[in-house]
């Protein structure tokens, strides 16, 4: 069984000032519901369960420390728009439901951030989508048509405006959508964990290695002890397959990021742009770029089929070089700015771009295959899994079920190990002008 490993490289996590500690499960225990996985799905599910049933005990079990998984490793966009493929659907009602659910997730996160004063660079900065040349511009025009057709607000940027915000003339076109937010993902995850309701207990550094069913519920095996529960929610992302669910449906894909050291005053002057913005690439195989509130630039690109689920450390120097090329192309004036961290993180995709959400077996609720936009999607999934587990039948839950589907069966793993890297290499080559 492959379990999550932490490699000590994730910049967002490593720059945190201090991190609280939640002890592992050390002796046998019984609770009402166990949530496995402390990412967006698991944290939202645990909180919502506790809110729905204040008299019951919830145990949130995380194999690592909360914030070390994908939810603390991403680029920090909490996106309100549907994923590109969903945006292409002609079903406007479905798209409206998706946007509404994503915005409900953003509101849920924001309510916690405000209530507990979570310091995570949360900002209503919106999102830029940018093209480098003709290939990207074509994607961008298509995106603009989709937004227009759907009646969503957006703004196109002049060259002058792009230069003023991004500090580079590298981009040929960009569109701004105002709805999404930005954040520091590891700081957000720690803040969510530190402020759980009293009836949620968190156990970190506690990988669950086995789930078995009993007459009255489930027994979970961990390194030191067993946990009994009535209900189970899995927020385990790609590792869900290792626990025996959705084995041939989850496509584990890894993407990589590098973070600079904070820019000095002199470097900021040479940079010449603004703080606190984020660009996603018009061509999905391009580069994501962020400037944080604390003057760090984050570069994300490159994909890998993550058959081994964790980041092979020997790949990182090459990925850092790729990030450097993308950085230098945008910021030749910042040749003296070093990358401080380079890391990878995994997402669960599906072959047909469908996301799973629901009760997979009696008493076991899970969501997966969020197509790498899990900050909003994972949060709303976790909330709604909790409602489903508590028997709450709301419009929000009905909408969630309507926008979810059945991930298709994937080819056998040996075929995937050949086919997926080949497709990725072809996409990388085709999109080389946009990186
Ligand atoms: C570099 C990068 C950039 C990204 N950028 C964005 C972005 O800007 N916006 C966005 O929306 N999405 C982004 N994503 C995707 C996003 O991070 C994921 O979709 C999201 O974090 C998934 O959340 P989750 O809760 O489902 O899973 P995870 O965050 O992966 O949480 C699952 C947790 O389960 C734990 N676990 C697994 N197995 C076990 C076990 N057996 N026992 C106990 N615990 C276990 C893991 O340790 C992990 O912490 C990005 C991803 C990467 C890698």
XYZ file of C-alpha atoms and ligand atoms in Angstrom:
488
model
C 0.000 0.000 0.000
C 1.355 3.444 -0.929
C 0.926 6.042 1.801
C 1.444 9.821 1.627
C 5.012 11.010 2.294
C 6.147 14.544 3.099
C 9.362 15.613 1.385
C 10.059 18.885 3.232
C 10.071 20.939 0.021
C 6.688 22.629 -0.168
C 7.429 26.370 0.031
C 4.006 27.354 1.351
C 4.365 24.956 4.294
C 8.051 25.545 4.973
C 7.654 29.330 5.350
C 4.981 29.018 8.054
C 6.127 30.607 11.308
C 4.969 27.961 13.717
C 2.802 24.925 13.297
C 0.581 23.452 16.009
C 0.666 19.710 16.758
C -2.227 17.263 16.905
C -1.199 13.925 18.449
C -1.615 10.700 16.478
C -4.147 8.034 17.428
C -2.337 6.113 20.178
C -5.006 3.908 21.703
C -8.162 2.210 20.526
C -11.124 4.541 20.359
C -14.716 4.818 19.164
C -16.283 7.908 17.584
C -19.433 8.572 15.578
C -17.801 9.565 12.298
C -14.238 9.396 11.016
C -13.054 11.697 8.234
C -9.856 10.453 6.585
C -7.687 13.114 4.927
C -7.097 16.673 6.126
C -7.330 18.531 2.798
C -10.105 20.812 1.556
C -12.567 17.901 1.420
C -11.705 16.476 4.840
C -11.512 19.794 6.713
C -14.831 21.001 5.281
C -16.485 17.641 5.974
C -15.262 17.496 9.590
C -16.427 21.042 10.350
C -19.799 20.593 8.703
C -20.432 17.257 10.456
C -19.673 18.871 13.782
C -21.982 21.789 12.988
C -24.774 19.456 11.874
C -24.452 17.179 14.898
C -22.958 19.097 17.823
C -23.556 16.159 20.188
C -21.547 13.655 18.166
C -17.793 13.065 18.014
C -15.877 13.445 14.786
C -12.296 12.273 14.302
C -10.293 13.816 11.440
C -7.340 11.554 10.637
C -4.429 12.784 8.512
C -1.441 10.666 7.426
C 0.903 13.697 7.458
C 0.456 17.130 9.042
C -2.539 19.107 7.776
C -1.223 21.468 5.080
C 1.393 19.053 3.777
C -0.919 17.348 1.261
C -2.079 18.785 -2.079
C -4.370 21.271 -0.324
C -1.314 22.999 1.129
C 0.735 22.709 -2.067
C -1.436 24.288 -4.741
C -1.208 27.676 -6.440
C -3.733 29.232 -4.068
C -6.563 30.122 -6.481
C -10.037 29.480 -5.069
C -11.851 29.590 -8.378
C -15.542 30.372 -8.706
C -15.834 29.630 -12.439
C -16.604 26.093 -13.657
C -13.710 24.048 -14.988
C -13.053 24.747 -18.701
C -14.794 21.607 -19.910
C -17.872 22.386 -17.805
C -17.839 25.952 -19.090
C -18.027 24.523 -22.599
C -21.267 22.714 -21.790
C -24.366 24.182 -23.445
C -26.302 23.562 -20.238
C -26.410 27.028 -18.657
C -28.425 25.760 -15.696
C -25.647 23.286 -14.822
C -22.987 25.989 -15.162
C -24.988 28.339 -12.947
C -25.211 25.592 -10.319
C -21.456 25.030 -10.487
C -20.655 28.714 -10.043
C -23.143 28.986 -7.192
C -21.641 25.956 -5.415
C -18.105 27.295 -5.875
C -19.182 30.659 -4.482
C -20.851 28.926 -1.531
C -17.516 27.198 -0.879
C -15.688 30.530 -1.036
C -18.213 32.030 1.400
C -17.793 29.071 3.791
C -14.004 29.463 3.779
C -14.236 33.226 4.117
C -16.614 32.976 7.081
C -14.035 30.845 8.917
C -11.133 33.102 7.932
C -12.982 36.140 9.289
C -14.357 34.446 12.396
C -11.005 32.992 13.487
C -8.825 35.720 12.020
C -6.854 33.205 9.926
C -3.745 34.871 8.521
C -3.473 33.314 5.041
C -3.180 36.191 2.543
C -6.874 35.703 1.660
C -7.809 38.297 -0.921
C -10.550 39.050 -3.454
C -7.906 39.490 -6.105
C -9.860 37.725 -8.879
C -7.985 35.789 -11.563
C -6.104 36.669 -14.715
C -5.939 34.256 -17.600
C -3.157 35.142 -20.026
C -1.740 34.197 -23.412
C 1.874 34.434 -24.524
C 1.308 34.235 -28.312
C -1.151 33.223 -31.054
C -1.812 29.743 -29.654
C -2.772 31.106 -26.241
C -4.711 33.979 -27.796
C -6.906 31.471 -29.611
C -7.710 29.741 -26.297
C -8.321 33.103 -24.699
C -10.779 34.194 -27.407
C -12.633 30.913 -26.891
C -12.698 31.509 -23.124
C -14.011 35.026 -23.709
C -16.837 33.665 -25.884
C -17.734 31.161 -23.172
C -17.815 33.856 -20.492
C -19.882 36.121 -22.718
C -22.328 33.334 -23.583
C -22.719 32.559 -19.906
C -23.198 36.215 -18.928
C -20.179 36.363 -16.591
C -18.307 39.607 -15.938
C -14.807 39.910 -17.318
C -12.377 42.541 -18.476
C -9.714 42.428 -21.192
C -6.387 44.044 -20.356
C -4.325 46.443 -22.454
C -0.572 45.865 -22.871
C 0.036 48.859 -20.656
C -2.169 47.514 -17.878
C -0.540 44.046 -18.055
C 2.905 45.611 -17.772
C 1.775 47.735 -14.814
C 0.329 44.775 -12.889
C 2.588 41.876 -13.866
C 5.862 43.799 -14.273
C 6.501 42.103 -17.631
C 5.618 42.589 -21.299
C 5.803 38.818 -21.865
C 2.054 38.343 -22.242
C 0.243 39.272 -25.444
C -3.325 39.202 -24.056
C -5.147 38.657 -20.773
C -8.661 38.471 -19.344
C -9.592 39.291 -15.772
C -12.491 37.607 -13.974
C -13.288 39.200 -10.607
C -14.920 36.290 -8.737
C -12.121 34.063 -7.403
C -9.915 34.594 -4.385
C -6.234 34.035 -3.663
C -4.654 32.646 -0.515
C -1.562 31.026 1.010
C -2.750 27.396 0.948
C -0.693 25.885 3.774
C -1.513 28.833 6.072
C -5.202 28.437 5.234
C -5.173 24.684 5.933
C -3.394 25.175 9.283
C -5.871 27.917 10.191
C -8.820 25.658 9.363
C -7.333 22.825 11.433
C -6.514 25.053 14.409
C -10.076 26.320 14.642
C -12.203 23.192 14.369
C -15.351 22.949 16.546
C -14.874 21.342 19.986
C -16.440 18.042 18.930
C -13.813 17.494 16.216
C -10.637 15.728 17.294
C -7.690 15.823 14.888
C -5.067 13.070 14.683
C -2.028 13.860 12.526
C 0.780 11.549 11.418
C -1.763 8.744 11.454
C -2.005 6.870 8.165
C -5.032 4.595 7.945
C -3.860 1.295 6.528
C -7.055 -0.731 6.465
C -10.807 -0.258 6.584
C -13.028 -3.171 7.535
C -16.769 -3.334 7.938
C -18.480 -4.639 11.113
C -22.132 -5.133 12.051
C -22.314 -1.660 13.565
C -20.005 0.294 11.270
C -16.280 0.215 10.543
C -12.918 -0.516 12.125
C -9.952 1.473 10.878
C -6.443 0.214 11.428
C -3.671 2.730 12.093
C -0.050 2.140 13.108
C -0.693 2.183 16.859
C -4.385 1.482 17.385
C -7.815 0.833 15.904
C -10.690 3.279 15.576
C -14.325 2.209 15.456
C -16.979 4.408 13.886
C -20.474 4.346 12.467
C -19.811 6.406 9.371
C -16.821 7.230 7.257
C -15.957 10.118 4.948
C -12.955 9.795 2.643
C -11.171 12.988 1.583
C -8.090 11.083 0.505
C -7.758 12.367 -3.080
C -5.512 10.082 -5.199
C -4.879 7.787 -2.200
C -8.551 6.787 -2.216
C -7.582 4.011 -4.632
C -5.045 2.679 -2.097
C -7.864 2.313 0.434
C -9.705 0.153 -2.088
C -12.159 2.600 -3.704
C -12.376 3.959 -7.270
C -9.255 1.961 -8.124
C -9.626 2.063 -11.882
C -11.242 5.513 -12.050
C -8.700 7.919 -10.550
C -5.938 9.268 -12.776
C -3.208 10.542 -10.425
C -1.402 13.492 -11.983
C 1.325 15.586 -10.459
C 2.245 19.180 -11.209
C 5.160 21.249 -9.893
C 5.881 24.700 -8.544
C 8.824 26.859 -7.492
C 8.744 29.818 -5.109
C 11.292 32.631 -5.016
C 12.721 34.212 -1.921
C 10.914 37.478 -1.018
C 11.980 40.282 -3.369
C 14.070 43.038 -1.759
C 13.109 46.724 -2.170
C 15.614 47.052 -5.030
C 14.290 43.918 -6.743
C 10.719 45.176 -6.318
C 11.687 48.358 -8.110
C 13.156 46.408 -10.996
C 10.101 44.132 -11.007
C 7.921 47.210 -11.437
C 4.543 45.441 -11.014
C 1.932 45.082 -8.283
C 1.610 42.645 -5.373
C -1.128 40.030 -4.910
C -2.265 38.710 -8.277
C -2.374 35.366 -10.052
C -2.345 34.311 -13.699
C -3.519 30.949 -14.987
C -2.403 30.016 -18.505
C -4.821 30.343 -21.433
C -3.316 27.108 -22.757
C -3.645 24.622 -19.884
C -0.141 23.242 -20.545
C 1.327 26.710 -19.987
C 2.595 28.359 -16.805
C 0.707 29.585 -13.746
C 2.263 32.681 -12.188
C 1.610 34.358 -8.862
C 2.956 37.335 -6.982
C 2.128 37.004 -3.291
C 1.411 39.696 -0.742
C 4.819 38.989 0.794
C 6.723 39.607 -2.458
C 7.332 36.024 -3.544
C 6.829 34.909 -7.132
C 5.480 31.391 -7.707
C 5.908 29.594 -11.037
C 3.934 26.412 -11.765
C 4.120 24.239 -14.845
C 4.841 20.658 -16.044
C 2.801 17.533 -15.422
C 3.685 13.964 -14.638
C 1.653 10.769 -14.405
C 2.004 10.049 -10.683
C 1.777 6.244 -10.652
C 3.884 6.308 -7.447
C 1.692 9.107 -5.893
C 4.565 10.958 -4.208
C 7.249 13.266 -5.661
C 10.453 11.542 -6.792
C 13.138 13.853 -5.395
C 15.547 13.306 -8.274
C 13.123 15.037 -10.664
C 13.106 18.319 -8.758
C 16.360 19.854 -10.120
C 15.121 19.445 -13.704
C 11.722 20.909 -12.824
C 13.377 23.845 -11.103
C 15.355 24.451 -14.319
C 12.119 24.485 -16.315
C 10.616 26.975 -13.873
C 13.758 29.086 -14.157
C 13.402 29.247 -17.940
C 9.775 30.416 -17.591
C 10.795 32.935 -14.899
C 13.740 34.366 -16.869
C 11.584 34.757 -19.984
C 9.178 36.920 -17.985
C 11.617 38.683 -15.697
C 15.051 39.099 -17.319
C 15.509 42.057 -14.932
C 15.353 39.669 -11.927
C 18.244 37.346 -12.733
C 19.513 37.747 -9.145
C 16.267 36.400 -7.614
C 16.674 32.760 -6.556
C 14.064 30.060 -6.134
C 13.949 29.051 -2.494
C 11.662 26.007 -2.879
C 10.571 23.579 -5.615
C 7.903 20.957 -4.993
C 5.311 18.718 -6.604
C 1.760 17.855 -5.644
C -0.856 15.471 -6.917
C -4.393 15.880 -8.170
C -6.991 13.326 -9.079
C -8.345 13.574 -12.611
C -10.679 11.227 -14.413
C -10.636 9.923 -17.967
C -13.904 11.667 -18.882
C -13.433 14.779 -16.656
C -16.309 13.738 -14.392
C -16.076 14.287 -10.643
C -17.322 11.624 -8.242
C -19.412 12.627 -5.223
C -21.615 10.414 -3.097
C -22.138 7.366 -0.882
C -19.921 4.772 -2.511
C -20.974 1.980 -0.161
C -23.397 2.024 2.708
C -21.979 4.384 5.340
C -18.911 5.424 3.262
C -19.031 8.831 1.593
C -16.373 10.172 -0.721
C -15.539 12.622 -3.447
C -12.630 12.495 -5.864
C -11.457 13.456 -9.359
C -11.810 17.200 -8.781
C -9.863 17.867 -12.026
C -7.290 19.917 -10.114
C -9.595 22.725 -9.009
C -10.164 21.294 -5.565
C -9.921 24.419 -3.401
C -13.542 25.400 -4.053
C -14.757 22.062 -5.396
C -13.189 20.078 -2.539
C -14.603 22.434 0.080
C -18.156 22.250 -1.242
C -17.797 18.472 -1.693
C -16.715 18.037 1.929
C -19.592 20.177 3.187
C -22.129 18.290 1.107
C -20.728 14.837 1.983
C -21.291 15.781 5.608
C -24.870 16.870 4.873
C -25.477 13.635 2.985
C -24.053 11.584 5.858
C -26.368 13.451 8.254
C -29.432 12.860 6.094
C -29.892 16.573 5.306
C -31.587 16.961 1.941
C -31.030 20.549 0.823
C -31.070 22.322 -2.564
C -27.305 22.680 -2.239
C -26.902 18.901 -1.919
C -29.268 18.284 -4.825
C -27.241 20.693 -6.966
C -24.009 19.007 -5.899
C -25.350 15.637 -7.003
C -26.488 17.068 -10.309
C -23.080 18.557 -11.164
C -21.246 15.329 -10.251
C -20.980 12.214 -12.366
C -19.329 8.884 -12.908
C -15.615 8.906 -13.749
C -15.005 6.485 -16.608
C -13.072 3.239 -16.249
C -9.396 3.767 -17.084
C -7.189 1.411 -19.094
C -4.997 -0.952 -17.023
C -2.145 0.761 -15.157
C 0.710 -0.601 -17.330
C -0.999 0.987 -20.347
C -1.535 4.241 -18.480
C 2.158 4.330 -17.577
C 2.999 4.383 -21.267
C 0.051 6.306 -22.716
C -0.347 9.180 -20.232
C 3.321 10.329 -20.263
C 3.254 10.183 -24.065
C 0.158 12.383 -24.235
C 1.684 14.771 -21.712
C 4.909 15.008 -23.703
C 2.921 15.759 -26.869
C 0.869 18.447 -25.084
C 4.063 19.961 -23.694
C 5.610 20.097 -27.150
C 2.474 21.581 -28.760
C 2.250 24.227 -26.044
C 5.957 25.070 -25.836
C 5.354 28.631 -27.079
C 2.951 29.257 -24.143
C 5.175 28.038 -21.311
C 1.031 22.478 -7.658
C -0.466 22.430 -7.609
C -1.207 23.579 -7.888
C -2.596 23.543 -7.795
N -3.277 24.725 -7.896
C -4.600 24.765 -7.602
C -5.277 26.007 -7.491
O -4.677 27.072 -7.630
N -6.594 25.985 -7.210
C -7.285 24.801 -7.006
O -8.497 24.839 -6.770
N -6.650 23.623 -7.036
C -5.334 23.568 -7.306
N -4.666 22.380 -7.285
C -5.422 21.164 -6.942
C -5.787 21.122 -5.469
O -4.654 21.301 -4.665
C -6.461 19.795 -5.153
O -7.536 19.654 -6.063
C -7.006 19.777 -3.732
O -6.019 20.121 -2.814
C -7.550 18.407 -3.406
O -8.044 18.445 -2.089
P -8.434 17.115 -1.329
O -8.925 17.477 0.009
O -9.318 16.321 -2.206
O -7.090 16.280 -1.289
P -5.683 16.472 -0.527
O -5.386 17.875 -0.233
O -4.694 15.690 -1.287
O -5.975 15.784 0.844
C -5.971 14.393 0.979
C -5.311 14.102 2.296
O -5.525 12.736 2.621
C -4.379 12.272 3.304
N -4.381 10.816 3.195
C -4.299 10.079 2.066
N -4.304 8.760 2.351
C -4.432 8.672 3.694
C -4.506 7.582 4.601
N -4.437 6.308 4.178
N -4.637 7.841 5.927
C -4.725 9.115 6.377
N -4.635 10.195 5.548
C -4.500 9.976 4.233
C -3.236 12.936 2.552
O -2.055 12.989 3.327
C -3.795 14.307 2.229
O -3.415 15.289 3.157
C -3.276 22.339 -7.447
C -2.540 21.180 -7.193
C -1.158 21.223 -7.259
C -0.405 19.972 -6.947
